[in-house]
């Protein structure tokens, strides 16, 4: 899908100009006169990946800095000051905000034909108006983690549709009022985002020369209707996620399913050890007539504005994210769920997990990764929309309003936020 927006044309022109000019100036580094690229990232094991690259590419040396804490918060200012690293790992959701502010180089000159190396949805997330502003690294396709022992005890079949999921929730509730099919956590929007995405929705879009706000579109209203039913019939357990109270409910067996991203199982293993062997993973239930999966997004590698050697910076992140050796480092040592399609069949990804009864759970997530609709468009106010949804969902949890009413409020706020940034908004 080609995404066009007039508001980004300044950034597009600036980025492309820098890339072309610098490519023309390149005289070619040598082992005796190498270029050195500075790379900031946080995936475990990147030190080993960089060491291999440096050994095999003496003319292009990479100097790695491990990001911790709030290091990422310093990136925008360093780009604006011309002191940024040559390559940076960042959340895919932050790309539009940086493009609007001329902080990323369009690398389409080097990468425009690489789309088939990545899942369709991850490639769509880095592509705007024919430009490519990042290389996808990892993603978070959804799957349904469920308590097989609880399902077996109550004679419940694994639901494949959201309608079946509701029926399973009602059966559980009738059998044991303390049992809930899932939790509702107003402080966590990832479950909501991935379900809207699964339903071919998005929070933003681009129409010609303006942003659209899609927070309250039908795709989101479908999710609102589903979640409102779960809440009204007391099928949800309302508890803030990531808190000791949440993990206590999980360990006590009061939550029968957790629909979430491919990176969540390892956290479940670490925080709910007492339930080991009882969990399995199945595809996320579908909306009627669909065969899709959700996603929470992932991280990408970008080349910030000001990078002098774009060609070799792109060469490194191509190797890291698409080569057999690079993917081996990212998956085996880094533990990521890859955005590259070759990575979905990597042996290190497809291992049996004792916590899940010996199931090769990433087979489910790998199948989901290629079923995520390429509909999601991050906007420059992604973080603001997240915060506003959390505020409004807290009011839903208190019974002050419905999910549908919350969406209408956030829609109006999101439109105002974009206009406050001086951006055009299509009504």
Coordinates of C-alpha atoms in Angstrom, one line a residue:
X1 CA 0.0 0.0 0.0
X2 CA 1.4 3.4 -1.0
X3 CA 1.0 5.9 1.7
X4 CA 1.2 9.6 0.7
X5 CA 1.0 12.7 2.9
X6 CA 1.9 16.2 1.8
X7 CA 3.0 17.1 5.3
X8 CA 5.9 14.6 5.0
X9 CA 7.3 16.0 1.8
X10 CA 9.8 18.2 3.5
X11 CA 11.2 15.3 5.4
X12 CA 11.2 13.1 2.3
X13 CA 13.1 15.6 0.2
X14 CA 15.6 16.3 2.9
X15 CA 16.3 12.6 3.6
X16 CA 16.6 11.6 0.0
X17 CA 18.9 14.6 -0.7
X18 CA 21.3 13.6 2.1
X19 CA 21.4 10.0 1.0
X20 CA 22.1 10.8 -2.6
X21 CA 24.7 13.4 -1.9
X22 CA 26.6 11.2 0.5
X23 CA 26.5 8.2 -1.8
X24 CA 28.0 10.3 -4.5
X25 CA 30.9 11.3 -2.2
X26 CA 31.7 7.8 -1.1
X27 CA 35.2 6.8 -2.3
X28 CA 35.1 3.4 -0.7
X29 CA 36.6 2.4 2.6
X30 CA 39.4 -0.1 2.9
X31 CA 40.7 -2.3 5.8
X32 CA 43.6 0.2 6.1
X33 CA 41.2 3.2 6.1
X34 CA 37.9 1.9 7.4
X35 CA 34.7 3.7 8.1
X36 CA 33.4 3.4 11.7
X37 CA 29.6 3.4 12.3
X38 CA 28.1 4.1 15.7
X39 CA 25.1 1.8 16.5
X40 CA 22.8 2.0 19.5
X41 CA 20.5 -0.9 20.3
X42 CA 19.1 -3.0 23.2
X43 CA 18.6 -6.6 21.9
X44 CA 20.7 -9.0 24.0
X45 CA 23.7 -10.4 22.3
X46 CA 24.2 -7.6 19.8
X47 CA 27.8 -7.4 21.0
X48 CA 28.5 -10.8 19.5
X49 CA 26.7 -9.9 16.3
X50 CA 28.8 -6.7 15.9
X51 CA 32.0 -8.6 16.7
X52 CA 31.3 -11.1 13.8
X53 CA 30.5 -8.2 11.4
X54 CA 33.6 -6.3 12.3
X55 CA 35.8 -9.4 11.8
X56 CA 34.3 -10.1 8.4
X57 CA 34.2 -6.5 7.3
X58 CA 37.4 -4.8 8.3
X59 CA 36.6 -1.8 6.0
X60 CA 33.3 -1.1 7.8
X61 CA 33.7 -1.2 11.5
X62 CA 30.7 -0.9 13.9
X63 CA 31.0 0.6 17.3
X64 CA 28.1 -0.7 19.5
X65 CA 26.5 1.1 22.4
X66 CA 24.0 -0.8 24.6
X67 CA 20.9 1.3 25.3
X68 CA 19.5 1.1 28.8
X69 CA 17.1 3.2 30.9
X70 CA 16.1 6.4 29.2
X71 CA 18.9 6.4 26.5
X72 CA 16.2 6.3 23.8
X73 CA 14.8 9.6 25.1
X74 CA 18.0 11.4 24.2
X75 CA 17.9 10.3 20.5
X76 CA 15.6 13.1 19.2
X77 CA 17.7 15.9 20.6
X78 CA 20.9 14.3 19.4
X79 CA 19.6 14.0 15.9
X80 CA 18.5 17.7 16.0
X81 CA 22.0 18.6 17.3
X82 CA 23.7 16.5 14.6
X83 CA 25.4 14.2 17.1
X84 CA 23.2 11.1 16.8
X85 CA 24.6 7.6 16.2
X86 CA 24.6 6.4 12.6
X87 CA 22.2 3.5 13.3
X88 CA 19.6 3.3 16.1
X89 CA 17.1 0.7 17.3
X90 CA 13.7 2.2 18.1
X91 CA 10.0 1.3 18.4
X92 CA 8.2 1.1 15.0
X93 CA 5.4 3.2 16.5
X94 CA 7.7 6.2 16.8
X95 CA 8.7 6.4 13.1
X96 CA 6.0 8.8 11.9
X97 CA 6.8 11.3 14.6
X98 CA 10.4 11.3 13.6
X99 CA 9.7 11.5 9.9
X100 CA 7.5 14.5 10.4
X101 CA 10.4 16.2 12.2
X102 CA 12.9 15.3 9.5
X103 CA 14.9 13.0 11.8
X104 CA 15.1 9.9 9.6
X105 CA 16.8 9.3 6.3
X106 CA 14.7 7.7 3.5
X107 CA 16.7 4.5 2.6
X108 CA 14.5 3.5 -0.3
X109 CA 17.4 3.9 -2.7
X110 CA 19.0 0.9 -1.1
X111 CA 16.1 -1.1 0.3
X112 CA 13.1 -0.5 -1.9
X113 CA 13.1 -4.1 -3.2
X114 CA 13.4 -5.8 0.1
X115 CA 9.7 -6.0 1.0
X116 CA 9.5 -9.7 0.3
X117 CA 12.1 -10.4 2.9
X118 CA 9.8 -9.3 5.7
X119 CA 6.2 -10.0 6.7
X120 CA 3.8 -7.8 4.9
X121 CA 2.6 -6.0 8.0
X122 CA 6.1 -5.1 9.3
X123 CA 7.2 -3.8 5.9
X124 CA 4.1 -1.7 5.6
X125 CA 4.9 -0.1 8.9
X126 CA 8.2 1.3 7.7
X127 CA 6.9 2.5 4.3
X128 CA 5.5 5.9 3.5
X129 CA 4.9 7.6 0.1
X130 CA 7.4 5.3 -1.6
X131 CA 10.0 6.0 1.0
X132 CA 11.5 3.4 3.4
X133 CA 12.4 4.8 6.8
X134 CA 13.5 1.8 8.7
X135 CA 14.4 -1.9 8.5
X136 CA 12.0 -4.1 10.6
X137 CA 13.8 -6.2 13.3
X138 CA 11.1 -7.9 15.4
X139 CA 7.4 -8.0 15.8
X140 CA 4.7 -9.2 18.2
X141 CA 2.1 -11.3 16.4
X142 CA -0.7 -12.5 18.7
X143 CA -1.6 -15.9 20.1
X144 CA -4.0 -17.2 22.8
X145 CA -2.2 -18.6 25.8
X146 CA -4.7 -20.7 27.6
X147 CA -4.9 -23.0 30.7
X148 CA -5.5 -26.5 29.2
X149 CA -6.1 -28.0 32.6
X150 CA -9.0 -25.5 33.3
X151 CA -10.4 -26.0 29.8
X152 CA -10.3 -29.8 30.3
X153 CA -11.8 -29.7 33.8
X154 CA -14.8 -27.8 32.4
X155 CA -15.1 -29.6 29.1
X156 CA -14.4 -26.5 27.0
X157 CA -13.1 -26.7 23.5
X158 CA -10.5 -24.2 22.4
X159 CA -12.4 -21.3 20.8
X160 CA -11.6 -20.4 17.3
X161 CA -13.9 -17.4 17.0
X162 CA -14.7 -14.5 19.3
X163 CA -18.3 -15.8 19.5
X164 CA -17.0 -19.2 20.7
X165 CA -14.7 -17.3 23.1
X166 CA -17.7 -15.6 24.7
X167 CA -19.5 -18.9 25.1
X168 CA -16.4 -20.4 26.7
X169 CA -16.3 -17.5 29.1
X170 CA -19.9 -17.9 30.1
X171 CA -19.4 -21.7 30.7
X172 CA -16.4 -21.0 32.9
X173 CA -18.3 -18.3 34.9
X174 CA -21.2 -20.6 35.4
X175 CA -19.0 -23.5 36.6
X176 CA -16.9 -21.3 38.9
X177 CA -17.7 -17.6 39.6
X178 CA -14.1 -17.0 40.5
X179 CA -12.9 -18.0 37.1
X180 CA -12.5 -15.4 34.3
X181 CA -11.7 -16.0 30.7
X182 CA -9.3 -13.0 30.6
X183 CA -8.4 -9.8 32.4
X184 CA -9.2 -6.3 31.4
X185 CA -6.3 -3.9 32.3
X186 CA -7.0 -0.2 31.7
X187 CA -3.3 0.5 32.1
X188 CA -2.3 -1.7 29.1
X189 CA -3.5 -0.9 25.5
X190 CA -1.6 -3.7 23.8
X191 CA -4.5 -6.1 23.9
X192 CA -6.8 -3.5 22.5
X193 CA -4.4 -2.5 19.7
X194 CA -3.7 -6.0 18.6
X195 CA -7.4 -6.9 18.4
X196 CA -8.2 -3.7 16.4
X197 CA -5.3 -4.6 14.1
X198 CA -6.5 -8.2 13.7
X199 CA -9.9 -6.7 12.6
X200 CA -8.0 -4.8 9.8
X201 CA -8.2 -1.6 11.8
X202 CA -5.8 1.2 12.7
X203 CA -5.6 4.4 14.8
X204 CA -4.4 6.6 12.0
X205 CA -4.3 6.6 8.2
X206 CA -3.1 8.9 5.4
X207 CA -5.4 10.3 2.7
X208 CA -3.6 12.4 0.0
X209 CA -2.2 15.3 2.0
X210 CA -3.8 14.7 5.4
X211 CA -3.8 12.4 8.4
X212 CA -7.0 10.5 9.2
X213 CA -8.0 9.5 12.8
X214 CA -9.6 6.1 12.8
X215 CA -9.7 5.4 16.6
X216 CA -13.5 5.1 16.6
X217 CA -14.0 3.4 13.2
X218 CA -16.1 0.3 12.8
X219 CA -13.1 -2.0 13.2
X220 CA -12.6 -0.5 16.7
X221 CA -16.3 -0.5 17.5
X222 CA -16.4 -4.2 16.8
X223 CA -13.8 -4.7 19.5
X224 CA -15.7 -2.3 21.8
X225 CA -18.9 -4.4 21.4
X226 CA -16.9 -7.6 22.2
X227 CA -15.2 -6.1 25.2
X228 CA -18.4 -4.4 26.5
X229 CA -20.1 -7.8 26.5
X230 CA -17.2 -9.4 28.5
X231 CA -17.3 -6.5 31.0
X232 CA -21.1 -6.3 31.4
X233 CA -21.4 -10.0 32.0
X234 CA -18.5 -10.0 34.5
X235 CA -16.5 -12.3 32.2
X236 CA -13.5 -10.0 32.5
X237 CA -11.4 -9.8 35.7
X238 CA -10.5 -6.1 35.9
X239 CA -6.9 -5.8 37.2
X240 CA -4.0 -3.6 36.3
X241 CA -1.4 -5.5 34.2
X242 CA 2.2 -5.9 35.2
X243 CA 1.3 -5.5 38.9
X244 CA 1.9 -8.0 41.7
X245 CA -1.9 -8.3 41.9
X246 CA -2.1 -9.3 38.2
X247 CA 0.6 -12.0 38.5
X248 CA -1.1 -13.3 41.7
X249 CA -4.4 -13.8 39.8
X250 CA -2.5 -15.6 37.0
X251 CA -0.7 -17.9 39.5
X252 CA -3.9 -18.5 41.4
X253 CA -5.5 -19.8 38.2
X254 CA -8.3 -17.2 38.1
X255 CA -7.4 -16.1 34.5
X256 CA -7.9 -18.8 31.9
X257 CA -6.5 -17.1 28.8
X258 CA -4.1 -14.4 27.9
X259 CA -4.3 -13.2 24.3
X260 CA -1.1 -11.4 23.7
X261 CA 2.1 -11.0 21.7
X262 CA 4.9 -13.5 20.8
X263 CA 7.2 -11.9 23.4
X264 CA 4.8 -12.5 26.3
X265 CA 5.3 -16.3 26.8
X266 CA 8.8 -15.8 28.3
X267 CA 7.4 -13.3 30.8
X268 CA 4.7 -15.8 31.7
X269 CA 7.3 -18.5 32.2
X270 CA 9.3 -16.2 34.5
X271 CA 6.3 -14.8 36.5
X272 CA 4.0 -17.8 36.8
X273 CA 6.3 -20.7 37.4
X274 CA 3.8 -22.4 39.6
X275 CA 1.6 -23.0 36.6
X276 CA 4.2 -24.7 34.5
X277 CA 2.9 -27.4 32.2
X278 CA -0.7 -26.2 32.3
X279 CA -0.5 -23.7 29.5
X280 CA -0.8 -24.1 25.8
X281 CA -0.9 -21.7 22.9
X282 CA -3.6 -21.5 20.1
X283 CA -4.3 -19.0 17.4
X284 CA -6.1 -15.9 18.6
X285 CA -9.9 -16.3 18.1
X286 CA -11.1 -14.7 14.9
X287 CA -13.9 -12.4 14.0
X288 CA -16.6 -14.2 12.0
X289 CA -15.5 -15.0 8.5
X290 CA -11.9 -13.8 9.0
X291 CA -8.6 -15.7 9.3
X292 CA -6.2 -13.1 10.7
X293 CA -4.0 -12.3 13.7
X294 CA -3.2 -9.2 15.6
X295 CA 0.1 -7.6 16.4
X296 CA 1.5 -5.2 19.0
X297 CA 4.3 -3.9 16.8
X298 CA 8.0 -4.3 17.4
X299 CA 11.4 -2.5 16.9
X300 CA 13.2 -1.4 13.8
X301 CA 16.7 -0.1 12.9
X302 CA 16.8 3.4 11.5
X303 CA 19.4 5.7 9.9
X304 CA 19.1 9.1 11.6
X305 CA 19.4 12.4 9.7
X306 CA 23.0 13.5 9.8
X307 CA 24.5 10.0 9.2
X308 CA 27.3 10.5 6.7
X309 CA 27.8 7.0 5.4
X310 CA 24.2 5.9 4.7
X311 CA 25.2 3.2 2.2
X312 CA 27.3 1.2 4.7
X313 CA 24.9 1.9 7.6
X314 CA 22.2 0.2 5.5
X315 CA 24.5 -2.6 4.5
X316 CA 25.1 -3.4 8.2
X317 CA 21.4 -3.4 9.2
X318 CA 20.6 -5.5 6.1
X319 CA 23.1 -8.1 7.3
X320 CA 21.8 -8.0 10.9
X321 CA 18.2 -8.4 10.0
X322 CA 18.1 -10.6 7.0
X323 CA 21.3 -12.7 6.8
X324 CA 21.5 -16.2 8.2
X325 CA 24.2 -15.2 10.7
X326 CA 22.5 -12.0 11.7
X327 CA 19.1 -13.7 12.3
X328 CA 20.9 -16.4 14.3
X329 CA 22.4 -13.8 16.6
X330 CA 19.0 -12.0 17.0
X331 CA 17.0 -15.1 17.6
X332 CA 19.4 -17.5 19.4
X333 CA 21.1 -14.9 21.6
X334 CA 18.6 -12.0 21.5
X335 CA 15.4 -14.0 21.9
X336 CA 13.5 -11.8 19.5
X337 CA 10.6 -12.8 17.3
X338 CA 11.9 -11.8 13.9
X339 CA 10.2 -9.6 11.3
X340 CA 12.1 -11.3 8.5
X341 CA 10.3 -14.2 6.9
X342 CA 13.4 -16.4 6.8
X343 CA 13.6 -16.1 10.6
X344 CA 10.2 -17.6 11.1
X345 CA 11.7 -21.0 10.3
X346 CA 14.8 -20.6 12.3
X347 CA 15.5 -23.7 14.5
X348 CA 16.1 -21.6 17.6
X349 CA 12.6 -20.2 17.2
X350 CA 10.9 -23.5 16.8
X351 CA 11.9 -25.3 20.0
X352 CA 9.7 -27.2 22.5
X353 CA 8.8 -25.3 25.7
X354 CA 8.4 -27.3 28.9
X355 CA 6.3 -24.6 30.5
X356 CA 3.8 -25.2 27.6
X357 CA 3.7 -29.0 28.0
X358 CA 6.4 -29.4 25.4
X359 CA 4.5 -27.5 22.7
X360 CA 6.5 -25.7 19.9
X361 CA 4.5 -22.6 20.6
X362 CA 6.3 -20.4 18.1
X363 CA 4.7 -22.4 15.3
X364 CA 1.5 -20.7 16.3
X365 CA 3.1 -17.2 16.4
X366 CA 4.9 -17.8 13.1
X367 CA 1.6 -18.7 11.4
X368 CA 0.1 -15.6 13.0
X369 CA 2.9 -13.3 11.7
X370 CA 2.0 -13.8 8.1
X371 CA -1.7 -13.3 8.8
X372 CA -1.5 -9.8 10.3
X373 CA -3.3 -7.4 8.1
X374 CA -1.1 -4.7 6.5
X375 CA -3.6 -2.0 7.6
X376 CA -2.0 -0.5 10.6
X377 CA -0.6 3.1 10.3
X378 CA 1.2 4.6 13.1
X379 CA 0.6 8.4 13.4
X380 CA 2.8 11.1 15.0
X381 CA 0.6 11.1 18.1
X382 CA 0.7 7.3 18.8
X383 CA 1.9 7.8 22.4
X384 CA -0.8 10.4 23.1
X385 CA -3.5 8.1 21.8
X386 CA -2.2 5.4 24.0
X387 CA -2.3 7.6 27.1
X388 CA -5.8 9.0 26.2
X389 CA -7.2 5.4 25.8
X390 CA -5.8 4.4 29.2
X391 CA -7.5 7.4 30.8
X392 CA -10.8 6.7 29.1
X393 CA -10.6 2.9 29.8
X394 CA -10.1 3.6 33.5
X395 CA -13.5 5.4 33.3
X396 CA -15.0 2.4 31.6
X397 CA -13.7 0.1 34.3
X398 CA -15.4 2.4 36.9
X399 CA -18.7 2.1 35.0
X400 CA -18.7 5.8 34.1
X401 CA -19.0 5.2 30.4
X402 CA -18.9 2.4 27.7
X403 CA -16.0 1.4 25.5
X404 CA -17.8 3.0 22.5
X405 CA -18.2 6.3 24.3
X406 CA -14.5 6.2 25.3
X407 CA -13.5 5.8 21.6
X408 CA -15.6 8.8 20.6
X409 CA -13.8 10.9 23.2
X410 CA -10.3 9.8 22.2
X411 CA -11.2 10.4 18.5
X412 CA -11.9 14.0 19.2
X413 CA -8.8 14.4 21.3
X414 CA -6.6 12.8 18.6
X415 CA -7.9 15.1 16.0
X416 CA -7.1 18.1 18.2
X417 CA -3.6 16.8 19.0
X418 CA -2.7 16.5 15.3
X419 CA -4.0 20.0 14.6
X420 CA -2.1 21.4 17.6
X421 CA 1.1 20.0 15.8
X422 CA 0.2 22.0 12.7
X423 CA -0.7 18.9 10.7
X424 CA -3.6 18.5 8.3
X425 CA -6.4 16.2 9.4
X426 CA -9.0 14.7 7.0
X427 CA -12.5 14.5 8.5

